[in-house]
PDB file of C-alpha atoms in Angstrom:
ATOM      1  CA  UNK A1240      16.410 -22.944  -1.866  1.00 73.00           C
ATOM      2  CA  UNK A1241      19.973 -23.480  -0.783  1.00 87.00           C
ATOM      3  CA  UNK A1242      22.433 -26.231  -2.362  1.00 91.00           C
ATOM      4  CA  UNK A1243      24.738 -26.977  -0.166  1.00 92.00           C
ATOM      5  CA  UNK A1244      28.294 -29.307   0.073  1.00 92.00           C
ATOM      6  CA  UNK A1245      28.568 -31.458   3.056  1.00 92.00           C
ATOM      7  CA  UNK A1246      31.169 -34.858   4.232  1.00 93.00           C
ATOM      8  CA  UNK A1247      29.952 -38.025   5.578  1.00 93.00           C
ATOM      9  CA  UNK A1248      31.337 -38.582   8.669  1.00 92.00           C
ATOM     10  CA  UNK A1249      30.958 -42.582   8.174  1.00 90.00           C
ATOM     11  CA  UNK A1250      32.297 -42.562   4.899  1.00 92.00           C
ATOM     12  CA  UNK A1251      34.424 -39.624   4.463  1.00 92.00           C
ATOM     13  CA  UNK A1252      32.577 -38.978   0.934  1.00 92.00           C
ATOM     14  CA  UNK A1253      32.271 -35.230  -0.306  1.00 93.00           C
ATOM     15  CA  UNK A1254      28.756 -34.312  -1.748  1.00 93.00           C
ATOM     16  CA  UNK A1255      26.272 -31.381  -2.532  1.00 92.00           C
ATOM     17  CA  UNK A1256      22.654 -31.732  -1.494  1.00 90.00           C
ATOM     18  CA  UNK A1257      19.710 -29.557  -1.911  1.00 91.00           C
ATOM     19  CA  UNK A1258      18.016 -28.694   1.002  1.00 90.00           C
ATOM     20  CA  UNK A1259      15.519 -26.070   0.453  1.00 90.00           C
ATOM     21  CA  UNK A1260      14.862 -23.571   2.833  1.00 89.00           C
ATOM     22  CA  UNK A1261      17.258 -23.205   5.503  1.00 88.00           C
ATOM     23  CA  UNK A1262      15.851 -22.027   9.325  1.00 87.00           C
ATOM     24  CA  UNK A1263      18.560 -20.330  11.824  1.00 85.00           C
ATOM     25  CA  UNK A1264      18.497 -20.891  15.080  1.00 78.00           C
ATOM     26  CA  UNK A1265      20.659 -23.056  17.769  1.00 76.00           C
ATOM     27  CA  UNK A1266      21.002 -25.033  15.333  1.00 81.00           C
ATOM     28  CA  UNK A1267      20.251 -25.424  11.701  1.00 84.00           C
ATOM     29  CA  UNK A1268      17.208 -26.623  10.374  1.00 87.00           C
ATOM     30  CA  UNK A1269      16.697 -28.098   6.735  1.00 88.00           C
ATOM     31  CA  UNK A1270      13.703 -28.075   4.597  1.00 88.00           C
ATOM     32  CA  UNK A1271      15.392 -31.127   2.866  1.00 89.00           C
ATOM     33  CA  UNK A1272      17.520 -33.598   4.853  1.00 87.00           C
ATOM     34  CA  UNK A1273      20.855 -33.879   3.076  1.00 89.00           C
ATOM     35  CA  UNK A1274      22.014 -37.843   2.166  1.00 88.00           C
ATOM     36  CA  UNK A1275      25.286 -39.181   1.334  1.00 91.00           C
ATOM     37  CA  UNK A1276      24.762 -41.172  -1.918  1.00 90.00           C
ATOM     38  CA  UNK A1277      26.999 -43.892  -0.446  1.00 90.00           C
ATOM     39  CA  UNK A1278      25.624 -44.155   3.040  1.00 89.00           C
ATOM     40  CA  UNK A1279      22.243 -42.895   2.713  1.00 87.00           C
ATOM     41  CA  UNK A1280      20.374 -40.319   4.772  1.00 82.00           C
ATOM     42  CA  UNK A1281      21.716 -39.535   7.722  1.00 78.00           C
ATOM     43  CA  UNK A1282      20.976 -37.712  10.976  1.00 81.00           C
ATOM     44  CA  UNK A1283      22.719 -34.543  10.925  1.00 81.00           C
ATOM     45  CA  UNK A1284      25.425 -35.735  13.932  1.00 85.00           C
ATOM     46  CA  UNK A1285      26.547 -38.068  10.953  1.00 88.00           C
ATOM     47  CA  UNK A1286      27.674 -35.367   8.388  1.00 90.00           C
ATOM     48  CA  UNK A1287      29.483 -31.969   8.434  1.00 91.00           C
ATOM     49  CA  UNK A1288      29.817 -28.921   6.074  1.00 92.00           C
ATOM     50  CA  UNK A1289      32.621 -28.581   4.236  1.00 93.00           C
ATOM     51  CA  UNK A1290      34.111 -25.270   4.376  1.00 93.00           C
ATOM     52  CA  UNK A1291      32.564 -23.981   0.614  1.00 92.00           C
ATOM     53  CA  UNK A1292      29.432 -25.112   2.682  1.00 90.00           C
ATOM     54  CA  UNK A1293      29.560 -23.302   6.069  1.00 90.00           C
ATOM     55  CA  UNK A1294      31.046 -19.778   3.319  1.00 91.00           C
ATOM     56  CA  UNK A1295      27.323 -20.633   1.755  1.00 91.00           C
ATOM     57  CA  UNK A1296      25.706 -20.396   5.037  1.00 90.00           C
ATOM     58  CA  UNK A1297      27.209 -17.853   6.464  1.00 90.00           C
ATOM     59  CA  UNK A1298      26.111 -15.333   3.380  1.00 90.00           C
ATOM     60  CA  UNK A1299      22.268 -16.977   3.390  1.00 89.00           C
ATOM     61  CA  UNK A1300      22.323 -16.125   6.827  1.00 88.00           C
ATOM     62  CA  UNK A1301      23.826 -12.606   6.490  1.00 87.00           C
ATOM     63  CA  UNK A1302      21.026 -11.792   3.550  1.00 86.00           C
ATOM     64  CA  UNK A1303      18.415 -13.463   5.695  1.00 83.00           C
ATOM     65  CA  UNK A1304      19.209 -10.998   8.105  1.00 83.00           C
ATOM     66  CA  UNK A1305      19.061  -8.362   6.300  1.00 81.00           C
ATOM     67  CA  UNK A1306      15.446  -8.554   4.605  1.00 80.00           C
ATOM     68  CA  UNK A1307      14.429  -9.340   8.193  1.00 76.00           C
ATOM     69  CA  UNK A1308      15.984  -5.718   9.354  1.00 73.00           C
ATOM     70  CA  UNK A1309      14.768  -4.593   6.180  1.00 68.00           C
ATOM     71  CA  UNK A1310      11.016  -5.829   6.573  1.00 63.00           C
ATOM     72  CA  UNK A1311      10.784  -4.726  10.461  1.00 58.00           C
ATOM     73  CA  UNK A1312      11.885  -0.758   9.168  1.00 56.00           C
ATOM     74  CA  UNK A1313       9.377  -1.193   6.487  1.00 48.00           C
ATOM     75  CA  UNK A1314       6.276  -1.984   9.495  1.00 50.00           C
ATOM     76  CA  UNK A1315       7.505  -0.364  11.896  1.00 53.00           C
ATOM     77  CA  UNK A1316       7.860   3.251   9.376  1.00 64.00           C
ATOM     78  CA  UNK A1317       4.815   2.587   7.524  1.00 75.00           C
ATOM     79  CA  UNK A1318       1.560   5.159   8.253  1.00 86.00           C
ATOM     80  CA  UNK A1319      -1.552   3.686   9.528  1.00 89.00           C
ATOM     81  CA  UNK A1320      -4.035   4.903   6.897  1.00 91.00           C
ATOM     82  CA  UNK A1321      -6.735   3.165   8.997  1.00 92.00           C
ATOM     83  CA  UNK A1322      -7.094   6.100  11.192  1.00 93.00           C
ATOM     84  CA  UNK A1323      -9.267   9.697  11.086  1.00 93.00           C
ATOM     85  CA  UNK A1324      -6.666  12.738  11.017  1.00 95.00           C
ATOM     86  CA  UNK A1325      -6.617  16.043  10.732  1.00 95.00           C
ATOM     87  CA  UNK A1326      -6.288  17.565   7.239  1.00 95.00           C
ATOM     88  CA  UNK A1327      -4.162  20.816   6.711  1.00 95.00           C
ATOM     89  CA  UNK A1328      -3.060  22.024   2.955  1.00 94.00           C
ATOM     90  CA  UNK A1329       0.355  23.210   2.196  1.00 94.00           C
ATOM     91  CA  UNK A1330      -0.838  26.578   1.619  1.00 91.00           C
ATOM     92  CA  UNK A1331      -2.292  27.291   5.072  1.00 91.00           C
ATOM     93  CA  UNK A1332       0.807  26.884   6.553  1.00 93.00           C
ATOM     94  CA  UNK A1333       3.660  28.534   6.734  1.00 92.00           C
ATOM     95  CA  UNK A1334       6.769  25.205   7.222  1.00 93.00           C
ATOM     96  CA  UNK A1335       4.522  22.146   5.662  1.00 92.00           C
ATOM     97  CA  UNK A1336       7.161  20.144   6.305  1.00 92.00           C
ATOM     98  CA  UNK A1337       6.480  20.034  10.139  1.00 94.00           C
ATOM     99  CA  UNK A1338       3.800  18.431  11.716  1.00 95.00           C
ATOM    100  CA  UNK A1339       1.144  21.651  12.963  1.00 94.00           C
ATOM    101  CA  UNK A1340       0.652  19.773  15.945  1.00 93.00           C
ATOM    102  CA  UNK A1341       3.824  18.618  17.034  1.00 94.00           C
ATOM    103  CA  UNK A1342       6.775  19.970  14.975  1.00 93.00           C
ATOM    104  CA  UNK A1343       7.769  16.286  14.036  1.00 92.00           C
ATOM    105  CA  UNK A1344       9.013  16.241  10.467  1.00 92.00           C
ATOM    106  CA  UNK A1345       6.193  15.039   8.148  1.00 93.00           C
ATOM    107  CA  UNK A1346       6.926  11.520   5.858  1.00 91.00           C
ATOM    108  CA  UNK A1347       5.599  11.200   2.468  1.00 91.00           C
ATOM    109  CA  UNK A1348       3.029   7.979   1.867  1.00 90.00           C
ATOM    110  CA  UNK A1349       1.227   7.199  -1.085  1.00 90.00           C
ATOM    111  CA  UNK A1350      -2.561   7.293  -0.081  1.00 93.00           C
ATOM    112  CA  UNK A1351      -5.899   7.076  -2.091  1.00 92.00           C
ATOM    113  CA  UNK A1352      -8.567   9.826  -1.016  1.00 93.00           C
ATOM    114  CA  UNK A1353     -12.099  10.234  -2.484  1.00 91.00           C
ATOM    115  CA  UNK A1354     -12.411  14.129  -3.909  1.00 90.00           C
ATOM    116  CA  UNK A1355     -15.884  15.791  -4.433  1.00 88.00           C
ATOM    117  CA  UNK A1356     -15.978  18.094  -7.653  1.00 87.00           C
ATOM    118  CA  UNK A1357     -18.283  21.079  -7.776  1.00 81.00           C
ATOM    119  CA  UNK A1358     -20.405  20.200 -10.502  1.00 79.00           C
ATOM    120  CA  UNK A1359     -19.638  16.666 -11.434  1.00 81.00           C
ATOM    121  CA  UNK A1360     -21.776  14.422 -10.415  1.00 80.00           C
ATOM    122  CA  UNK A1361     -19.697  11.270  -9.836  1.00 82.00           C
ATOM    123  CA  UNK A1362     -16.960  11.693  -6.936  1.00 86.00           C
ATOM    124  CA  UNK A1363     -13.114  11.003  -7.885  1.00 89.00           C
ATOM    125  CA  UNK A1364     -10.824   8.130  -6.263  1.00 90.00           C
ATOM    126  CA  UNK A1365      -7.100   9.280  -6.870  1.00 90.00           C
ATOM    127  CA  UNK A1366      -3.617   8.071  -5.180  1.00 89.00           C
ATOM    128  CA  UNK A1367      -0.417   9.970  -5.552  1.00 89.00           C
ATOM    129  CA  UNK A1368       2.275   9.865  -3.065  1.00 90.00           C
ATOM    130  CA  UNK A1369       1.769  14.229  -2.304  1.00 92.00           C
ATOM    131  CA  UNK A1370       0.022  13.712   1.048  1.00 94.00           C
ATOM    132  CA  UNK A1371       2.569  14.418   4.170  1.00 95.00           C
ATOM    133  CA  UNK A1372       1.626  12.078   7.151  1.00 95.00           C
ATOM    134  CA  UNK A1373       2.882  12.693  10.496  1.00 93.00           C
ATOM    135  CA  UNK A1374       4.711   9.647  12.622  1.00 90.00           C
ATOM    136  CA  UNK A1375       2.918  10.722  15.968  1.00 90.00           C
ATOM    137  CA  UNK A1376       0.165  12.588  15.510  1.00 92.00           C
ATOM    138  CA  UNK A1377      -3.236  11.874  13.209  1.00 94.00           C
ATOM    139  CA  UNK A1378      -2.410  14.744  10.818  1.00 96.00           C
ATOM    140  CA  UNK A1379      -2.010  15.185   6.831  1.00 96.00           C
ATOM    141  CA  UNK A1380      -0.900  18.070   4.851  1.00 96.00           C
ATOM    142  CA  UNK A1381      -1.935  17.904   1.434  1.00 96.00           C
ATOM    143  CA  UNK A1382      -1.057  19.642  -1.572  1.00 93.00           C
ATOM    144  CA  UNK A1383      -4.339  21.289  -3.227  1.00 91.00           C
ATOM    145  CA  UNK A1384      -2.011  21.614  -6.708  1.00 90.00           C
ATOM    146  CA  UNK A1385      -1.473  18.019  -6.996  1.00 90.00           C
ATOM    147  CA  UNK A1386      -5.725  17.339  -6.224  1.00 91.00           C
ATOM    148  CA  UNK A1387      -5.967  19.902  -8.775  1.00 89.00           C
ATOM    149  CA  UNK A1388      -3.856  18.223 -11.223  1.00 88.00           C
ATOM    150  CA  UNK A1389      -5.385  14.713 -10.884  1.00 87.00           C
ATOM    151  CA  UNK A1390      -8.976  16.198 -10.970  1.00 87.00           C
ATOM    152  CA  UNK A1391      -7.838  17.461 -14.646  1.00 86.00           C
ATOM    153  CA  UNK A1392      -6.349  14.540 -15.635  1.00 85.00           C
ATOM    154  CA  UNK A1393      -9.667  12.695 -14.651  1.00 84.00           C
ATOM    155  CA  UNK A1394     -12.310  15.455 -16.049  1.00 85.00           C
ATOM    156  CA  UNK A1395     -10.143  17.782 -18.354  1.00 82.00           C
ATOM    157  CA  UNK A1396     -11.593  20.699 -16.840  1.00 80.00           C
ATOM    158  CA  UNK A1397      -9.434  23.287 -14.504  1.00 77.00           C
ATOM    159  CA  UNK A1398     -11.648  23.249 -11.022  1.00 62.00           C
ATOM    160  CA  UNK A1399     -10.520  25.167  -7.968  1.00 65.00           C
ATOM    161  CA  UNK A1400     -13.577  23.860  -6.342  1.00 83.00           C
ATOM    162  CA  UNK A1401     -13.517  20.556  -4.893  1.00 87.00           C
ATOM    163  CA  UNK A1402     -13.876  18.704  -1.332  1.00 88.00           C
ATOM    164  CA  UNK A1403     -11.389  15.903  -0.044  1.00 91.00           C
ATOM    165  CA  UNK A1404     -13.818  13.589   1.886  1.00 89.00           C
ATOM    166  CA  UNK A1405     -11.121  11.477   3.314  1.00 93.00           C
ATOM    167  CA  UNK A1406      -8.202   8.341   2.730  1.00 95.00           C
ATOM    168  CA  UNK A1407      -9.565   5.416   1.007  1.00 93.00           C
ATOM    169  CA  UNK A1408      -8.157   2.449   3.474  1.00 93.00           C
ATOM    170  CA  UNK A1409      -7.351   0.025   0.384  1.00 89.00           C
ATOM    171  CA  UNK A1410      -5.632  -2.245   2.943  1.00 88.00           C
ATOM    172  CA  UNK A1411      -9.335  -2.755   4.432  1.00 90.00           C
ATOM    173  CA  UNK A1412     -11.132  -4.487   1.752  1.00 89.00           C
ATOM    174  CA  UNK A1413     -11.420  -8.059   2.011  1.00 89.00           C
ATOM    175  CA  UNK A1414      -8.873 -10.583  -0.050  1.00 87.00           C
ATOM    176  CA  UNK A1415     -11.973 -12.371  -1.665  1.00 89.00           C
ATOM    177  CA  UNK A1416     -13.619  -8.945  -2.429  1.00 86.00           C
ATOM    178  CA  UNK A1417     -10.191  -7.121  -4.048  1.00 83.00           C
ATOM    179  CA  UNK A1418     -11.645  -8.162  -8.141  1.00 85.00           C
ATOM    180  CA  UNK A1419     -14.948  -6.596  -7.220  1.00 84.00           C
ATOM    181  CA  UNK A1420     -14.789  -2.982  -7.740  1.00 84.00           C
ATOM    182  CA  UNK A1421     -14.579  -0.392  -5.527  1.00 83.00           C
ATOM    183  CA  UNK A1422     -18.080   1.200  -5.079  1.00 80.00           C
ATOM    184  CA  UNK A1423     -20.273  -1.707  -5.557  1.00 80.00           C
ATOM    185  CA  UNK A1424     -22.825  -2.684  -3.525  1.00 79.00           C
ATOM    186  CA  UNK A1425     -21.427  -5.788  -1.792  1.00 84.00           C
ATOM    187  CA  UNK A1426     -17.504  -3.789  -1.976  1.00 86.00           C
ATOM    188  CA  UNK A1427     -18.336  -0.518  -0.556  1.00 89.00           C
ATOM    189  CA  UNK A1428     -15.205   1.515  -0.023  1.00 89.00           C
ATOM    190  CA  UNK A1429     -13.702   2.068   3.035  1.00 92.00           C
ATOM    191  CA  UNK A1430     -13.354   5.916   3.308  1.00 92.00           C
ATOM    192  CA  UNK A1431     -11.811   7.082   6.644  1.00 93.00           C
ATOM    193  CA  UNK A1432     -13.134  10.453   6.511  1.00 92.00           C
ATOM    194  CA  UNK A1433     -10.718  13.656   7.827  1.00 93.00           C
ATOM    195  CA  UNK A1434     -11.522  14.072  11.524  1.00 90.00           C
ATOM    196  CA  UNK A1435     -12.219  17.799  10.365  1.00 84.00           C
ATOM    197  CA  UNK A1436     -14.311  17.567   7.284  1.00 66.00           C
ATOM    198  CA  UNK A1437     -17.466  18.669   9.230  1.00 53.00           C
ATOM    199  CA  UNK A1438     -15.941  21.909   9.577  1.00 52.00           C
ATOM    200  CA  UNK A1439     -14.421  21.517   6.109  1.00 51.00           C
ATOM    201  CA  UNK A1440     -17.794  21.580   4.178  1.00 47.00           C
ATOM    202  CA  UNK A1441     -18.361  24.880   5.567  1.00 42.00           C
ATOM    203  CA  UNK A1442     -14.895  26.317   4.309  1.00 44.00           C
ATOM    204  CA  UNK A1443     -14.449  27.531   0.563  1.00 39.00           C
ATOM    205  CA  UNK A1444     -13.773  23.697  -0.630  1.00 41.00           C
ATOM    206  CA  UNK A1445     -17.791  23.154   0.752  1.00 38.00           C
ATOM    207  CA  UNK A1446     -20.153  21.035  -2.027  1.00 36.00           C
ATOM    208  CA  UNK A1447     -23.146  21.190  -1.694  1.00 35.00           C
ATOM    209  CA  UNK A1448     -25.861  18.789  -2.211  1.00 34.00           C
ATOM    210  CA  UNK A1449     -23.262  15.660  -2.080  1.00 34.00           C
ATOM    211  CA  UNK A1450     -24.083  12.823   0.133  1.00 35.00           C
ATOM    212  CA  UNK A1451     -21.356  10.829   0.673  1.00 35.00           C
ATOM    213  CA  UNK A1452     -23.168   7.556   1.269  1.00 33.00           C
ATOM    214  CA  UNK A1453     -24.775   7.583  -2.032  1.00 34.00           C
ATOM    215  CA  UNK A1454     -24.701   5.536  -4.913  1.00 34.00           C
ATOM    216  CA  UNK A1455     -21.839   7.443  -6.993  1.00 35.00           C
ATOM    217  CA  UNK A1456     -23.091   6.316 -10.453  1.00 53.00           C
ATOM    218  CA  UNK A1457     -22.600   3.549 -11.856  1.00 56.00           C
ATOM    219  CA  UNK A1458     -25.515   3.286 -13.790  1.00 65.00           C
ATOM    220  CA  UNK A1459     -25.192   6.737 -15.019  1.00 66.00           C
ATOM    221  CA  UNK A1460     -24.547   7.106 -19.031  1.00 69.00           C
ATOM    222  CA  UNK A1461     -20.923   6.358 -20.020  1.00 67.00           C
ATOM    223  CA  UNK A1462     -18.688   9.545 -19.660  1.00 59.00           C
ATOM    224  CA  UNK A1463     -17.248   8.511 -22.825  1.00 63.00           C
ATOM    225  CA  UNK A1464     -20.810   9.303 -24.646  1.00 66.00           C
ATOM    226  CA  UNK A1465     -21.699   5.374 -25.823  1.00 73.00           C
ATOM    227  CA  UNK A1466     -24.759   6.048 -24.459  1.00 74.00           C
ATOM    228  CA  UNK A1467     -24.029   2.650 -22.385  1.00 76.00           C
ATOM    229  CA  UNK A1468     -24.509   2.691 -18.733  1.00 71.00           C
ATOM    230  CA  UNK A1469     -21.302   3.322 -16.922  1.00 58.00           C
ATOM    231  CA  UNK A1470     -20.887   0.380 -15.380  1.00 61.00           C
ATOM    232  CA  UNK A1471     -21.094  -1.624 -18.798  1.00 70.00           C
ATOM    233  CA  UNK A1472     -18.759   0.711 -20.419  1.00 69.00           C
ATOM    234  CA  UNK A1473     -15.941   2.405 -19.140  1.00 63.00           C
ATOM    235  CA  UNK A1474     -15.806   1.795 -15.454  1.00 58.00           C
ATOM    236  CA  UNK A1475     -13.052  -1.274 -15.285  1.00 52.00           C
ATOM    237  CA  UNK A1476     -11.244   0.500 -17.618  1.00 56.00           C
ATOM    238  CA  UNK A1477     -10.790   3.422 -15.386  1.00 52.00           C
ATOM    239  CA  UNK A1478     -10.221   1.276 -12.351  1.00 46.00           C
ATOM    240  CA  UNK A1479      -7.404  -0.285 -13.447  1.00 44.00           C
ATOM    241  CA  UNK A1480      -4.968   1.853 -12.221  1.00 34.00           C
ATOM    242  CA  UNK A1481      -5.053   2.378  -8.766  1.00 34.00           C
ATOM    243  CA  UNK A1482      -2.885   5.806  -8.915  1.00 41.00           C
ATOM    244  CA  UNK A1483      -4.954   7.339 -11.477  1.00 45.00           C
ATOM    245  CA  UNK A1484      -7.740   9.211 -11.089  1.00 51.00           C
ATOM    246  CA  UNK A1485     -11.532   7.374 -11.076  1.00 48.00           C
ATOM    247  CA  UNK A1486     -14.936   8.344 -10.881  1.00 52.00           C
ATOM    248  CA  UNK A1487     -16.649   6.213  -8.690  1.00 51.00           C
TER     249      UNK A1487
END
């Protein structure tokens, strides 16, 4: 919303007018038409900015600009999430900072990723901003130390053996589904499993006797020992937080 001082050409009369948003182009466009309180409104042949008015202009133009600039970066940088890629940890290779595939320095993105925990019985949702995404190619290295971490945080227990099923694509669930929490039966989430995790589940992160399309326990007893089902308990307490670790 832009207030801005203009002169009647008919009149000669100095005034300021609010005319809301402002559209660049040719020629400028007005959200509000601007009207001299002697003459009335005006078409815009009839009046002129002053030169406080065109300063005004030029600076909601130059920030305009800006955030523009600033918003294209953001889309065209950001990581699809949507797509199945190749998972590598830090440890199996020897420059994690390079793309295996490619050699393109890796960017960092905050992602969510469901993580299987030898002998829990409720699978983990967790975001942290560890995983390394490459620009070109469908690859992720992630850091088994920071999985690690957020598996204690979640259970309290030290585990070194877990399974990383794949990104959770938040950006896919539907506006008029986003209160319903994730993992209910008309909100199922919308894993993009690793394009590798077949081969995965055979590797020393393998758990057994986990099917990944089950129902991940919601009606289970309370973690927190209220002998209350899950769902009626705890579980919109621990999804508030989309960063933290959940079971789901």
């Amino acid at each position: 919303m832009a207030v801005l001082n203009f002169k009647c050409k008919k009149c000669g009369r100095v005034f300021d007018s609010n005319v809301g948003d402002i559209t660049y182009g040719m020629r400028l466009g007005f959200e509000n038409m601007p009207e001299c309180p002697k003459c009335g409104r005006l078409e815009l042949e009839g009046l002129e900015l002053t030169e406080r008015g065109q300063t005004l202009v030029a600076k909601l133009y130059f920030e305009h600009s800006e955030k523009q600039e600033r918003n294209e970066h953001f889309e065209e940088s950001r990581i699809d999430l949507s797509i199945s890629r190749e998972r590598y940890f830090k440890d199996e290779l020897s420059d994690y900072e390079a793309c295996p595939k490619c050699r393109t320095r890796l960017k960092k993105e905050y992602a969510s990723y469901l993580v299987y925990v030898k002998g829990e019985e409720d699978a983990l949702m967790m975001g942290n901003d560890d995983g390394l995404f490459c620009p070109k190619c469908p690859v992720v290295v992630l850091d088994k130390d920071a999985i690690a971490e957020g598996i204690f945080v979640a259970t309290r227990k030290r585990s070194i053996y877990f399974y990383v099923a794949g990104i959770i694509d938040t950006d896919a669930v539907p506006k008029n589904k986003q209160h319903v929490p994730l993992g209910e039966d008309d909100n199922p989430i919308p894993l993009v499993e690793f394009s590798n995790s077949r081969t995965d589940r055979t590797n020393s992160e393998k758990i057994e006797n986990h099917d990944r399309k089950r129902k991940l326990g919601r009606n289970e007893p309370c973690h927190c020992g209220s002998g209350k089902k899950y769902k009626k308990c705890c579980l919109y307490k621990d999804l508030e937080k989309i960063g933290s670790p959940r079971r789901v």
